[in-house]
């Protein structure tokens, strides 16, 4: 394509764009964020993480690696956000973990099924 042809095409495109009626695009409507009502159920750590029960009855397991804090707080510790732990390495199932009291929880939806079961 010659430079003259290119310049003509660019001028036509600019004129067409300038003459086009304005398109009024409304902003995307905001979705309401509805929070699910979640019930926390304490889990036996032996069902959640691979570990060893010691002679004194304590359960010894590797420290879980949380992926982030959740909005749910530990019912036993005042205001401590629970951490989400996903299935990986020694973790048998996804769960919520309190770093202060080391308790494990499952999050149950209104229907009684685990929300974390899909993770």
PDB file of C-alpha atoms in Angstrom, residues 6-49:
ATOM      1  CA  UNK A   6      -2.595   4.819   3.646  1.00  0.00           C
ATOM      2  CA  UNK A   7      -3.045   8.513   4.417  1.00  0.00           C
ATOM      3  CA  UNK A   8      -6.411   8.564   2.604  1.00  0.00           C
ATOM      4  CA  UNK A   9      -7.645   5.522   4.501  1.00  0.00           C
ATOM      5  CA  UNK A  10      -6.530   7.011   7.821  1.00  0.00           C
ATOM      6  CA  UNK A  11      -8.315  10.284   7.012  1.00  0.00           C
ATOM      7  CA  UNK A  12     -11.531   8.423   6.101  1.00  0.00           C
ATOM      8  CA  UNK A  13     -11.377   6.397   9.301  1.00  0.00           C
ATOM      9  CA  UNK A  14     -10.849   9.546  11.357  1.00  0.00           C
ATOM     10  CA  UNK A  15     -13.781  11.302   9.658  1.00  0.00           C
ATOM     11  CA  UNK A  16     -16.072   8.296  10.127  1.00  0.00           C
ATOM     12  CA  UNK A  17     -15.138   8.057  13.793  1.00  0.00           C
ATOM     13  CA  UNK A  18     -15.669  11.795  14.333  1.00  0.00           C
ATOM     14  CA  UNK A  19     -19.090  11.722  12.622  1.00  0.00           C
ATOM     15  CA  UNK A  20     -20.332   8.612  14.440  1.00  0.00           C
ATOM     16  CA  UNK A  21     -23.080   9.310  16.921  1.00  0.00           C
ATOM     17  CA  UNK A  22     -21.935   9.159  20.497  1.00  0.00           C
ATOM     18  CA  UNK A  23     -22.513   5.838  22.098  1.00  0.00           C
ATOM     19  CA  UNK A  24     -23.644   6.147  25.665  1.00  0.00           C
ATOM     20  CA  UNK A  25     -22.500   3.056  27.546  1.00  0.00           C
ATOM     21  CA  UNK A  26     -23.776   2.966  31.070  1.00  0.00           C
ATOM     22  CA  UNK A  27     -21.447   1.649  33.751  1.00  0.00           C
ATOM     23  CA  UNK A  28     -21.789  -1.955  34.765  1.00  0.00           C
ATOM     24  CA  UNK A  29     -24.378  -2.363  37.508  1.00  0.00           C
ATOM     25  CA  UNK A  30     -22.918  -3.137  40.894  1.00  0.00           C
ATOM     26  CA  UNK A  31     -23.794  -6.534  42.299  1.00  0.00           C
ATOM     27  CA  UNK A  32     -24.919  -6.745  45.848  1.00  0.00           C
ATOM     28  CA  UNK A  33     -22.574  -8.877  47.833  1.00  0.00           C
ATOM     29  CA  UNK A  34     -24.598 -11.221  49.918  1.00  0.00           C
ATOM     30  CA  UNK A  35     -22.757 -13.056  52.647  1.00  0.00           C
ATOM     31  CA  UNK A  36     -23.504 -16.702  53.125  1.00  0.00           C
ATOM     32  CA  UNK A  37     -24.549 -17.739  56.579  1.00  0.00           C
ATOM     33  CA  UNK A  38     -21.804 -20.134  57.617  1.00  0.00           C
ATOM     34  CA  UNK A  39     -21.792 -22.447  60.613  1.00  0.00           C
ATOM     35  CA  UNK A  40     -18.409 -23.560  61.929  1.00  0.00           C
ATOM     36  CA  UNK A  41     -18.013 -27.175  62.982  1.00  0.00           C
ATOM     37  CA  UNK A  42     -14.882 -28.165  64.885  1.00  0.00           C
ATOM     38  CA  UNK A  43     -12.992 -31.058  63.311  1.00  0.00           C
ATOM     39  CA  UNK A  44     -10.741 -33.676  64.830  1.00  0.00           C
ATOM     40  CA  UNK A  45      -7.214 -32.783  63.619  1.00  0.00           C
ATOM     41  CA  UNK A  46      -6.517 -36.472  62.928  1.00  0.00           C
ATOM     42  CA  UNK A  47      -9.219 -36.385  60.234  1.00  0.00           C
ATOM     43  CA  UNK A  48      -7.732 -33.291  58.608  1.00  0.00           C
ATOM     44  CA  UNK A  49      -3.928 -33.617  58.714  1.00  0.00           C
TER      45      UNK A  49
END
